Structures are given as C-alpha cells and as structure tokens.
PDB file of C-alpha atoms in Angstrom:
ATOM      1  CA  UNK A   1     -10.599 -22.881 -19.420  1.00 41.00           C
ATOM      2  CA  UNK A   2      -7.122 -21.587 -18.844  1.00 51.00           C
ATOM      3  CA  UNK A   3      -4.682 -24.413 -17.423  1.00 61.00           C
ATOM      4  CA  UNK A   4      -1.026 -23.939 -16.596  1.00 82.00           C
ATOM      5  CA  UNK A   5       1.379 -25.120 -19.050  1.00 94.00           C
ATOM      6  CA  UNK A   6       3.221 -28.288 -17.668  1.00 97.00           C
ATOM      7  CA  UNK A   7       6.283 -29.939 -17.764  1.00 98.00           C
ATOM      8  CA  UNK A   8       7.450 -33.465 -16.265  1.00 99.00           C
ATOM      9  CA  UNK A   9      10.515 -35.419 -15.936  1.00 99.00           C
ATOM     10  CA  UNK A  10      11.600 -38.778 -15.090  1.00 99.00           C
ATOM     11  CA  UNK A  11      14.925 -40.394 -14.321  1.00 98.00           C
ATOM     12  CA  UNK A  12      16.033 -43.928 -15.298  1.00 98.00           C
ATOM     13  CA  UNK A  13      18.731 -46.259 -14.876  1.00 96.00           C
ATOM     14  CA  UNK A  14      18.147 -49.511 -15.976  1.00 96.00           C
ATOM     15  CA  UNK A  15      14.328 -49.491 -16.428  1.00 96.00           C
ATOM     16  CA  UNK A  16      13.749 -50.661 -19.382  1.00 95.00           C
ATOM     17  CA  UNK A  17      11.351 -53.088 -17.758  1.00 94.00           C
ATOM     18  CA  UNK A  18       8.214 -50.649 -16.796  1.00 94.00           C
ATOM     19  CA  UNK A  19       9.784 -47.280 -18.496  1.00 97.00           C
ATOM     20  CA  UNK A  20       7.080 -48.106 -21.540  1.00 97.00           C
ATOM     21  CA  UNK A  21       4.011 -48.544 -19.094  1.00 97.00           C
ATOM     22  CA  UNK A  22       4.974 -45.494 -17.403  1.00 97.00           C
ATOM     23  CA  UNK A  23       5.459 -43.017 -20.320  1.00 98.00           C
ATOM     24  CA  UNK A  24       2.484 -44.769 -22.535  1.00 98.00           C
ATOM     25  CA  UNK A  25       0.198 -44.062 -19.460  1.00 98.00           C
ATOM     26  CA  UNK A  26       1.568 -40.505 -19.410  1.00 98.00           C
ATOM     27  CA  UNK A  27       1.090 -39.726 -22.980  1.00 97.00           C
ATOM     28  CA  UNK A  28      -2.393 -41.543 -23.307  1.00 97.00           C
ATOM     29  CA  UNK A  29      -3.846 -39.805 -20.403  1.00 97.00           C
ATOM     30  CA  UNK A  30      -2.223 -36.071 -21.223  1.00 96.00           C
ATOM     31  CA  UNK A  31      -3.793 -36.070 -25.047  1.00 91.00           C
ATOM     32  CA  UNK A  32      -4.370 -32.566 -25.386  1.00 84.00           C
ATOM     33  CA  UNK A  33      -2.630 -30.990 -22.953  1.00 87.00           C
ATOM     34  CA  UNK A  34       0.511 -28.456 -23.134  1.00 89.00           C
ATOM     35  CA  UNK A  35       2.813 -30.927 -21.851  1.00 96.00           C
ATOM     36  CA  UNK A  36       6.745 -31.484 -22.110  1.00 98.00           C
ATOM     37  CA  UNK A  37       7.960 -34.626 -21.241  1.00 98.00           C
ATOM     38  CA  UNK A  38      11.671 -35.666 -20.745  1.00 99.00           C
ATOM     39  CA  UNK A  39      13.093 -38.588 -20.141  1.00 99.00           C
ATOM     40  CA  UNK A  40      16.962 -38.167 -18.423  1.00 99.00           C
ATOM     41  CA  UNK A  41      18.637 -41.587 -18.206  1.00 98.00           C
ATOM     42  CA  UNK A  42      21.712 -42.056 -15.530  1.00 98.00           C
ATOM     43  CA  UNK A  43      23.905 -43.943 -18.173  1.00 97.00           C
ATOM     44  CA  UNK A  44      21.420 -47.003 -18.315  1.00 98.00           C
ATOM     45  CA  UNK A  45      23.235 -49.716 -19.334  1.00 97.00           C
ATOM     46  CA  UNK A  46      19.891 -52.133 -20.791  1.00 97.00           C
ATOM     47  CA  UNK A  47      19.140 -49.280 -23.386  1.00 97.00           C
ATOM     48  CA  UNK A  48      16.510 -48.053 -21.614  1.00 98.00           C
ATOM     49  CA  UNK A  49      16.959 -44.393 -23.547  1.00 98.00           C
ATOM     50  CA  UNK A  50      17.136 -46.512 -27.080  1.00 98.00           C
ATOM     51  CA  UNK A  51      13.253 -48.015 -26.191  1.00 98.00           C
ATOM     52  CA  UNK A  52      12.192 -44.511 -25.334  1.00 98.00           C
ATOM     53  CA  UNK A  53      13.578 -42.688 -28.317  1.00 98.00           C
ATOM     54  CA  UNK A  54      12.225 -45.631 -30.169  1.00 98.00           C
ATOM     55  CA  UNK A  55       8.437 -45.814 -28.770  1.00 98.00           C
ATOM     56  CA  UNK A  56       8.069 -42.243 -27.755  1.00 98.00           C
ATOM     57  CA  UNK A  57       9.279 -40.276 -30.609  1.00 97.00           C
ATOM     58  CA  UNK A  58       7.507 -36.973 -28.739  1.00 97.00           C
ATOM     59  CA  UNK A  59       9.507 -37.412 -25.739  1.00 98.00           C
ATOM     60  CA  UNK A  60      12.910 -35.365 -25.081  1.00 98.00           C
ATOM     61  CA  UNK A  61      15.595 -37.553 -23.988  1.00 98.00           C
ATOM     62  CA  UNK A  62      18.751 -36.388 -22.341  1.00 98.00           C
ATOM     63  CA  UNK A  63      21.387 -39.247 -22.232  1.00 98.00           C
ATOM     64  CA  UNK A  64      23.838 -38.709 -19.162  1.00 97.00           C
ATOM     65  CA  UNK A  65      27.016 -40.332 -19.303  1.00 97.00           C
ATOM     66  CA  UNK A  66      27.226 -41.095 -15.850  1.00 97.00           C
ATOM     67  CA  UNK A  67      25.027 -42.164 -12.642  1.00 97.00           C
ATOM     68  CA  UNK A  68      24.955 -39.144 -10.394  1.00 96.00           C
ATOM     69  CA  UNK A  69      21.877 -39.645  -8.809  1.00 95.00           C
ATOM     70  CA  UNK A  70      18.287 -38.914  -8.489  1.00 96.00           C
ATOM     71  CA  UNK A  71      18.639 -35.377  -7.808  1.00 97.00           C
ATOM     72  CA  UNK A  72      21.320 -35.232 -10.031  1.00 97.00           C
ATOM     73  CA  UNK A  73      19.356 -36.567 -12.909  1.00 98.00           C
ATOM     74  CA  UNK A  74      16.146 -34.205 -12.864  1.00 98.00           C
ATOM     75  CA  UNK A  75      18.577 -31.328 -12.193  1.00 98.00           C
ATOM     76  CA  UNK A  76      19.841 -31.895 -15.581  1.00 97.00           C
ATOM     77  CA  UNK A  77      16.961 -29.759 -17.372  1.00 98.00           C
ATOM     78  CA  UNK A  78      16.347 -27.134 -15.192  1.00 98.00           C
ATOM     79  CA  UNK A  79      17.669 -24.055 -16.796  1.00 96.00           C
ATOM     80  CA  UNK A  80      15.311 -25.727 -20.360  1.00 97.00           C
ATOM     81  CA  UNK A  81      12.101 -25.540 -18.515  1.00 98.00           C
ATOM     82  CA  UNK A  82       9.629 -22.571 -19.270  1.00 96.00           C
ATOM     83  CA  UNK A  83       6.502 -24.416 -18.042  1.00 97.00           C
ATOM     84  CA  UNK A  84       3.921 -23.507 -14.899  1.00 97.00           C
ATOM     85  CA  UNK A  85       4.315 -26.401 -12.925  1.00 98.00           C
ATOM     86  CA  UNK A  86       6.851 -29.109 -13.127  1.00 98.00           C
ATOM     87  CA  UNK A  87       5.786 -32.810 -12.667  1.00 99.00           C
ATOM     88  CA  UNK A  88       8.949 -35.230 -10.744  1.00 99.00           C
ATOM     89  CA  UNK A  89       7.871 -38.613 -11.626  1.00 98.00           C
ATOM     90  CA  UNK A  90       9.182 -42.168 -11.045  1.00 97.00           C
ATOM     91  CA  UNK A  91       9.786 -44.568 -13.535  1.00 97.00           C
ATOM     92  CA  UNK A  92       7.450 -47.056 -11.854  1.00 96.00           C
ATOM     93  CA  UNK A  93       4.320 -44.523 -11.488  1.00 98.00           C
ATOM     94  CA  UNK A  94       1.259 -44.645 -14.069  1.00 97.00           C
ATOM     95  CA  UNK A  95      -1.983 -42.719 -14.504  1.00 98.00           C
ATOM     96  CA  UNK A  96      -5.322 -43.542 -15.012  1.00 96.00           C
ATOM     97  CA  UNK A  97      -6.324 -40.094 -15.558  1.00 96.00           C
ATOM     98  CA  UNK A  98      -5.253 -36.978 -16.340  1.00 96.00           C
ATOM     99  CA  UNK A  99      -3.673 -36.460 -12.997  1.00 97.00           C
ATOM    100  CA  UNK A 100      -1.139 -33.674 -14.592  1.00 97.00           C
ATOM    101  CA  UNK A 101      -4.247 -31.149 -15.582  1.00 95.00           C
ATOM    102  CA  UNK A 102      -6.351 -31.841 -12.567  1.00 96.00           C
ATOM    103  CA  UNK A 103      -3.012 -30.840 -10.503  1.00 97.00           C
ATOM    104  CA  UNK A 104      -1.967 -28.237 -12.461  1.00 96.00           C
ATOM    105  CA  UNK A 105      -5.880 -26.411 -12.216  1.00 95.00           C
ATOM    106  CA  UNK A 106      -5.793 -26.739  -8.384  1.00 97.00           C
ATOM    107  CA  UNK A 107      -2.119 -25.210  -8.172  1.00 97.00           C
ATOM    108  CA  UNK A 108      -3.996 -22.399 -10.139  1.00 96.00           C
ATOM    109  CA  UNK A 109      -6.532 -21.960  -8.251  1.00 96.00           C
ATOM    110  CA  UNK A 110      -3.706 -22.142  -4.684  1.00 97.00           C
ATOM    111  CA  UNK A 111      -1.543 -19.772  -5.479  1.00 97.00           C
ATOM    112  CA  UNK A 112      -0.361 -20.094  -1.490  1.00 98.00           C
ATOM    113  CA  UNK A 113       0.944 -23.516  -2.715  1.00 99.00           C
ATOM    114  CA  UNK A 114       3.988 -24.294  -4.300  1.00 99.00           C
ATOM    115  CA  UNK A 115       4.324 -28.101  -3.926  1.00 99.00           C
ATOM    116  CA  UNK A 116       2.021 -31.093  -3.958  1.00 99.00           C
ATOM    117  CA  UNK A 117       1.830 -34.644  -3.982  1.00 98.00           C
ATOM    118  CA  UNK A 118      -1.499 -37.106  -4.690  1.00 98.00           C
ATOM    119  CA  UNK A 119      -2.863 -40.216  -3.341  1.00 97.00           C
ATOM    120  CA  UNK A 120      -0.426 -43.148  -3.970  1.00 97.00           C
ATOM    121  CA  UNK A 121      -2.178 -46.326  -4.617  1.00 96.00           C
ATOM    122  CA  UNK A 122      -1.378 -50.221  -5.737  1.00 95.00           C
ATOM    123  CA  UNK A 123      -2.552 -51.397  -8.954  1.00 93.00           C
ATOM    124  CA  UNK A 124      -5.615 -53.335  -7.058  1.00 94.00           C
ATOM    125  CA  UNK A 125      -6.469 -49.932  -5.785  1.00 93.00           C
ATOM    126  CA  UNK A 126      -5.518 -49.962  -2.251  1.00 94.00           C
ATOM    127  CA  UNK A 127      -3.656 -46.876  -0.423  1.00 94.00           C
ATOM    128  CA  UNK A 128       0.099 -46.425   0.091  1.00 93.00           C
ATOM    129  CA  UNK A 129       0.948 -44.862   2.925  1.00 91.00           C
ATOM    130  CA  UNK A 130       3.995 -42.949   2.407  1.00 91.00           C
ATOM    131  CA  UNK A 131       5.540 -39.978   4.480  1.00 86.00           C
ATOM    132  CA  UNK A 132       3.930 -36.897   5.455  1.00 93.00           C
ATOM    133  CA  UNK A 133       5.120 -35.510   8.570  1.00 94.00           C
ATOM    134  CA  UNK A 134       9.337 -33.664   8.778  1.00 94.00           C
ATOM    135  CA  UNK A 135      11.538 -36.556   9.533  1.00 92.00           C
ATOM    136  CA  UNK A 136      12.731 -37.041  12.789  1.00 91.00           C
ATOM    137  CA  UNK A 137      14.996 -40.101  13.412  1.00 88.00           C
ATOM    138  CA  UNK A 138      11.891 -41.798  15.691  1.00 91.00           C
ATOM    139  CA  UNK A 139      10.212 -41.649  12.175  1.00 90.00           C
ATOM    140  CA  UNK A 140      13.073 -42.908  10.003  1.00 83.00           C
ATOM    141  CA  UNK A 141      13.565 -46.083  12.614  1.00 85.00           C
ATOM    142  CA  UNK A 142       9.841 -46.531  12.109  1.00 87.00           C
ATOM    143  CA  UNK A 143       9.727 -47.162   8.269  1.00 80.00           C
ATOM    144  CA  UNK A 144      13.240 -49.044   8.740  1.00 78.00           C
ATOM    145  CA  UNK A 145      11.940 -51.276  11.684  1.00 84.00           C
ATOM    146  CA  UNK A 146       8.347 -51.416  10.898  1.00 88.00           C
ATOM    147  CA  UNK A 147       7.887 -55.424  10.322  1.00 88.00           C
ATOM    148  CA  UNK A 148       8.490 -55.547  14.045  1.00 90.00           C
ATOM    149  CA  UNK A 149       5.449 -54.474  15.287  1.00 91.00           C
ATOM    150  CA  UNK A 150       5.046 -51.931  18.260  1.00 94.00           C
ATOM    151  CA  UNK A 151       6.566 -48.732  19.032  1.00 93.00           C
ATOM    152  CA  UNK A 152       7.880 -49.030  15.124  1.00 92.00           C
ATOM    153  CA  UNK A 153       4.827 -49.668  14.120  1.00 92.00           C
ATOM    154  CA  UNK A 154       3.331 -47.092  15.586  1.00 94.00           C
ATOM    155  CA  UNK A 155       5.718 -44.074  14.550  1.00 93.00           C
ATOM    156  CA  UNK A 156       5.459 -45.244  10.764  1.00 93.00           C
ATOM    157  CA  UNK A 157       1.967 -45.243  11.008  1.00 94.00           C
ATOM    158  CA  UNK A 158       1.903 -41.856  12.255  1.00 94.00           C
ATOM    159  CA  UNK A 159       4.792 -40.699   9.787  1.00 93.00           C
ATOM    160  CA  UNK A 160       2.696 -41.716   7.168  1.00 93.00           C
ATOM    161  CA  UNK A 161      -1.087 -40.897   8.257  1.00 94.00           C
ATOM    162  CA  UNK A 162      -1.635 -44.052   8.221  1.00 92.00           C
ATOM    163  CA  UNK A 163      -4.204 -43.960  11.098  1.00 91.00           C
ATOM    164  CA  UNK A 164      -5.979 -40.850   9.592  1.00 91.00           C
ATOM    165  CA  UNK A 165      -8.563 -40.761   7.279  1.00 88.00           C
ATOM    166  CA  UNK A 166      -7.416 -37.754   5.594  1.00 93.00           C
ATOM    167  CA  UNK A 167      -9.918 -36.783   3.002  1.00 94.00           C
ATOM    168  CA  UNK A 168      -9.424 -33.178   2.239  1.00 96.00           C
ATOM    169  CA  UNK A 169      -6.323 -30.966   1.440  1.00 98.00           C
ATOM    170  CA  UNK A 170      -3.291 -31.568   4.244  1.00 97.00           C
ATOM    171  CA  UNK A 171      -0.362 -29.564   4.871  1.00 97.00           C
ATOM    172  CA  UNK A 172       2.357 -31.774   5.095  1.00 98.00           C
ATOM    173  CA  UNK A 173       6.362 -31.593   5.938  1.00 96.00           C
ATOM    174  CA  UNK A 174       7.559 -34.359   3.000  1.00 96.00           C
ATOM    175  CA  UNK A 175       6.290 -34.744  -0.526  1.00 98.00           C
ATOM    176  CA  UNK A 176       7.336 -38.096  -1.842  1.00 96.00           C
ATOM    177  CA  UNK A 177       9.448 -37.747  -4.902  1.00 96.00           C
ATOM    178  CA  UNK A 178       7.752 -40.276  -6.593  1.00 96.00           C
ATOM    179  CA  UNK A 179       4.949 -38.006  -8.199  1.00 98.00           C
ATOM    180  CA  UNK A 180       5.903 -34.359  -7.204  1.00 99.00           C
ATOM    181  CA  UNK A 181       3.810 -30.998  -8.743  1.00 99.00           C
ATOM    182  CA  UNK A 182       5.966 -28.103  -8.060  1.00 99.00           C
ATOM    183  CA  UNK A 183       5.547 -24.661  -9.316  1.00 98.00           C
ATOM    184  CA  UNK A 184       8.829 -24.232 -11.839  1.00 98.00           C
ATOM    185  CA  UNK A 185       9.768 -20.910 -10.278  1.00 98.00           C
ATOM    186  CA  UNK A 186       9.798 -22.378  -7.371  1.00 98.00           C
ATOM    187  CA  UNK A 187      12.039 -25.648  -8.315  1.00 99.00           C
ATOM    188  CA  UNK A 188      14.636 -23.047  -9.878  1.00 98.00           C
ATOM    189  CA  UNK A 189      14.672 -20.578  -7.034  1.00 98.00           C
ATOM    190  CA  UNK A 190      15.829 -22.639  -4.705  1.00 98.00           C
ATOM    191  CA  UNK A 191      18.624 -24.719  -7.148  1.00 98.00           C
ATOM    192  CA  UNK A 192      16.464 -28.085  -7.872  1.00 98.00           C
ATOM    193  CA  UNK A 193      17.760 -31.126  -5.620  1.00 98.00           C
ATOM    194  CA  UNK A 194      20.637 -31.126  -3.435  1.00 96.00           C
ATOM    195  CA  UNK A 195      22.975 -33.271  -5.112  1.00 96.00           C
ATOM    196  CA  UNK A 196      25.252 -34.080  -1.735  1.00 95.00           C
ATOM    197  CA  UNK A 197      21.892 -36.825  -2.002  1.00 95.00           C
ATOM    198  CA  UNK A 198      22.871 -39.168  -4.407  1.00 94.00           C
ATOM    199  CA  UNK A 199      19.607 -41.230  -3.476  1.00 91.00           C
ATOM    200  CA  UNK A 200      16.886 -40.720  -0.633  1.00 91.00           C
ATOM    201  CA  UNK A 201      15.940 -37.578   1.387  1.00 93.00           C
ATOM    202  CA  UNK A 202      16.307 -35.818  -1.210  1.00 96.00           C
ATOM    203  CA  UNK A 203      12.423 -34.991  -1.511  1.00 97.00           C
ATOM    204  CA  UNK A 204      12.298 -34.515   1.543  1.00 96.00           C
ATOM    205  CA  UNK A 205      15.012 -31.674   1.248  1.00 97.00           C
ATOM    206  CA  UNK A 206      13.371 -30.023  -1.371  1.00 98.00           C
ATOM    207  CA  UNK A 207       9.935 -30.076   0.414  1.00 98.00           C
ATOM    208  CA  UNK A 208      11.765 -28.388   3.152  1.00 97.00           C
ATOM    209  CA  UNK A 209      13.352 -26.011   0.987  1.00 98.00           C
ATOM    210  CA  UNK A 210       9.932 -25.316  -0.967  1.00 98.00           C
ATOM    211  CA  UNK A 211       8.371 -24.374   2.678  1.00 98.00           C
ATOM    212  CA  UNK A 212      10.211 -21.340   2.496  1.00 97.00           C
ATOM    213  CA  UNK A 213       8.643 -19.961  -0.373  1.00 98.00           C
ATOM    214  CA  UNK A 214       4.831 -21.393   0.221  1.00 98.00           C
ATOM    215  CA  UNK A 215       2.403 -24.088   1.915  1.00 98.00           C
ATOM    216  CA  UNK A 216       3.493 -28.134   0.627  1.00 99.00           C
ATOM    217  CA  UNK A 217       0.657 -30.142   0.708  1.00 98.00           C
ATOM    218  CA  UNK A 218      -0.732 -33.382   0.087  1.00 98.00           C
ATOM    219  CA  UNK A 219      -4.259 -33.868  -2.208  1.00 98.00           C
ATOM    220  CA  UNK A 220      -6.160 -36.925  -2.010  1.00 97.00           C
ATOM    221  CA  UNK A 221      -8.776 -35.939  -4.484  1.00 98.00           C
ATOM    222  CA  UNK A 222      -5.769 -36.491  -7.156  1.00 98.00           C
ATOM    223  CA  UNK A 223      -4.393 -40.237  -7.279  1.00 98.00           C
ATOM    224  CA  UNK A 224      -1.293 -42.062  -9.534  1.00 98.00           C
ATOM    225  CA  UNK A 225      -0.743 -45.954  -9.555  1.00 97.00           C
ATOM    226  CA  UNK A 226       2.836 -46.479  -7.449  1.00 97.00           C
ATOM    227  CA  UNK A 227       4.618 -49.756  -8.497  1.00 92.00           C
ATOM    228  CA  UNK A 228       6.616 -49.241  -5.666  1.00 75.00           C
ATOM    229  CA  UNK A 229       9.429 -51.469  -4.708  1.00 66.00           C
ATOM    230  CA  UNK A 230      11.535 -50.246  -1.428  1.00 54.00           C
ATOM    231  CA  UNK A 231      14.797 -51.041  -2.457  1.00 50.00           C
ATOM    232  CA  UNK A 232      16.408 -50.128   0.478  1.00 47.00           C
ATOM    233  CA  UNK A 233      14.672 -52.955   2.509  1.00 51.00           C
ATOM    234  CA  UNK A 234      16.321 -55.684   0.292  1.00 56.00           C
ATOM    235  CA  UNK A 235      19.594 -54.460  -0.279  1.00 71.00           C
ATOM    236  CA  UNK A 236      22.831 -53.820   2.122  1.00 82.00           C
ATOM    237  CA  UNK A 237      24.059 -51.187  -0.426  1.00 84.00           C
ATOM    238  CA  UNK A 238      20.806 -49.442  -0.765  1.00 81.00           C
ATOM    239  CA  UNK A 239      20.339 -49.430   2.924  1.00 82.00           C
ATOM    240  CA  UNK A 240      23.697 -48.141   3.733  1.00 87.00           C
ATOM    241  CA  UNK A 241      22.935 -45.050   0.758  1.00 89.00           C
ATOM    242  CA  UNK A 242      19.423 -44.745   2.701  1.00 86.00           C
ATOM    243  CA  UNK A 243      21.503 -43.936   5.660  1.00 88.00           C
ATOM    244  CA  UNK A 244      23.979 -41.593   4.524  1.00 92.00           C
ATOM    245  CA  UNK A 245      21.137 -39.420   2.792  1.00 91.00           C
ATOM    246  CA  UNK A 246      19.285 -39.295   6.495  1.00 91.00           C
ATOM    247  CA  UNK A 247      22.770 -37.999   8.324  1.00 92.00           C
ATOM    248  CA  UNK A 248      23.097 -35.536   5.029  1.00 95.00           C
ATOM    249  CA  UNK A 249      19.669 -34.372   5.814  1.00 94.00           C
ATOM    250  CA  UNK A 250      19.624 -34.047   9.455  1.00 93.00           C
ATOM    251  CA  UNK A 251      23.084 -32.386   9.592  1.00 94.00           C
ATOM    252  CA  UNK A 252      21.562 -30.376   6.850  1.00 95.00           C
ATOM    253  CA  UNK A 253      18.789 -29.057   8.957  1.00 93.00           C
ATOM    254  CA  UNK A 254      19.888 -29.067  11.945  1.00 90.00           C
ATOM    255  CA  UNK A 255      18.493 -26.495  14.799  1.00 81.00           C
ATOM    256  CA  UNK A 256      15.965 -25.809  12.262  1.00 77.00           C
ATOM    257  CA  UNK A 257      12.316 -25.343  13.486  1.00 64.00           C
ATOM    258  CA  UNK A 258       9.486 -27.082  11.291  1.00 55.00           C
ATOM    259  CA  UNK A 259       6.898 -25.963  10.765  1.00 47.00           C
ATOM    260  CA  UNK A 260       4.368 -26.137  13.250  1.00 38.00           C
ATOM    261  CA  UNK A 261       0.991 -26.405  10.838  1.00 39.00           C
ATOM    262  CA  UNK A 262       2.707 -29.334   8.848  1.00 38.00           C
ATOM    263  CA  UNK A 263       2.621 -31.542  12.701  1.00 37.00           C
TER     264      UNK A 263
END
C-alpha cells in the first residue's frame, strides 16, 4: 500500500527533560516508515540539541542561535522539506502507535483536507479538551477564566467540545499546534507561521490561513499522549505573551468571516 512520504519537526528550548521520551516514542513507533525527523532547538541553553545528536544519531538537528519563537523555529526548514505531509509536534507529545502513517493514509484518502489534528489524551488515557471552534474573545476569557466556574466554564467547554461526544471526523476552526498533519504544499504556500507570534495563536493563524486552501479538521480515530503543561496559567510573563499573540491575531483577522461549517 502506497503511503505519503512524511516529514515532522519539533522545536525545543530547554527540554532536555522529556525531548528523549518524545523522539524515542517517535522513532520506535515510525520503524519502517519514510519519515524525516528534525529537531530545531531555539538556542537551548541545557544542551538539549547535544542529547539529541547524541541519542538520535538519525535525527536532523538545526541549532538556532537565538530564541525567535515557535513559529519561528519550525519555519526554519521549510524551503528543505520535499515530503507529503508535514507533522508539527511538541516536545512534550508521545505515540503509542504509528499515529504519523495512520494520518498520513487518511490525508490520502481526503484530498479536500489539508490540515488535521488527533485526539489529545493524558498518559492515564483520559481526553484533553483543547480548542476547536475560531477564537472569539468570549472563548479566549473562557480558557483564561475557566477555574471560576459559570459563564467561563461554559464558553471553554464549548470552545473545546467539551460537551460533545464527537466520534467521527469534525470540521473545526483551530488545530492545536501541539500535533499538527498538514499537507507540505500547503504549509509552504501560505509562508509557514506568522512570526509577528513569537508564542500562542500562532496555530490558530495557520489553521485560518490553511482554510483558504481546504477543509481543517479534527480526527478522533487517531490519538497522541499530550504531557501538557499550560504555561501561561502559571506565569505573569507567559500570560502577558498569551495576550499579545490574541490582539496580533484578532487585529490580524479582523472583519474576517469564519467559516460557517467549522461553528
């Protein structure tokens, strides 16, 4: 069977502490398949790159010499890539299949899409509920204000499908940049991330930008382990980036109609 050739990238800085479980889940669960993996590190300073380099001889590493940003960071290899389907992964994401071929069949077999994201689960197997639906400040307050119960409540929940039980193939208006599949064509013909986004929003810029060239959608027959920590909840300084990147994006897109099917 004929399966798209794949490529996947993930940025570090400073993540020397679960870059190994990442990548060795990566490489264990890919075994036979065209894959090219690189690893672009924001100037780590804990030698992240050296235990890469060091453990995962087969993976490309690209060393920047300073912190630019997420966006930044995976824009770094895009005129390299000759691959299908491109795979933006977090450091903190691991498999427990071979969640690159299954995505890269069903891309395949949808031409129509050009972007999707899987199921994000804990490590105990329960569901993360992460965004789906366009941001709209009532949905940004949400996720912000959450731990307060009511109306907050209530729009994350319904930012995230949270209430749904989606089981099938969704259109949605934000693929979470923590596991994206995006066809590589696609990722170059629109100029990879914004980089005005040094950190959040940024996925959900390219999402919207992706919408213009085919259907984004999110797959919960695929799933990847999400170690995720929301930085942005515990820190002033990440909090105060979180909000730039939403007035970026807003003032960005602003007078823009979404999309109705992704509501």
């Amino acid at each position: 069977m004929f399966f798209l050739k794949a490529s996947l990238c993930i940025v570090t800085y400073n993540n020397r502490d679960n870059i190994s479980a990442a990548l060795g889940s990566i490489i264990e669960k890919t075994k036979g398949t065209e894959l090219s993996v690189y690893i672009c590190d924001n100037a780590s300073s804990d030698g992240t790159p050296d235990i890469v380099e060091k453990e995962f001889p087969q993976v490309t590493v690209i060393r920047n010499t300073e912190n630019r940003g997420f966006g930044s960071g995976h824009n770094t290899i895009i005129n390299v890539l000759d691959s299908d389907v491109h795979f933006i992964v977090n450091p903190d994401i691991m498999l427990t299949c071979d969640t690159v071929t299954q995505m890269c069949g069903f891309m395949k077999d949808n031409p129509d899409i050009v972007m999707a994201v899987p199921k994000f689960v804990y490590e105990n197997g329960r569901e993360q509920f992460t965004p789906k639906l366009t941001p709209t400040l009532r949905y940004m307050l949400g996720g912000r204000f959450e731990r307060f119960g009511g109306v907050f409540r209530k729009w994350r929940r319904e930012y995230t499908f949270a209430d749904r039980n989606v089981t099938e193939v969704t259109d949605v208006g934000f693929c979470s940049g923590c596991f994206i599949a995006i066809r590589t064509d696609i990722f170059k013909r629109v100029g990879g991330f914004d980089e005005r986004y040094f950190l959040y929003s940024e996925d959900a810029d390219l999402t919207r930008m992706a919408q213009q060239h085919g259907r984004t959608v999110y797959t919960p027959q695929f799933s990847v382990i999400h170690l995720w920590e929301r930085a942005y909840m515990k820190s002033c300084k990440y909090f105060f980036i979180q909000i730039s990147s939403m007035v970026k994006y807003f003032w960005k897109w602003r007078g823009t109609k979404k999309r109705k099917k992704c509501e």
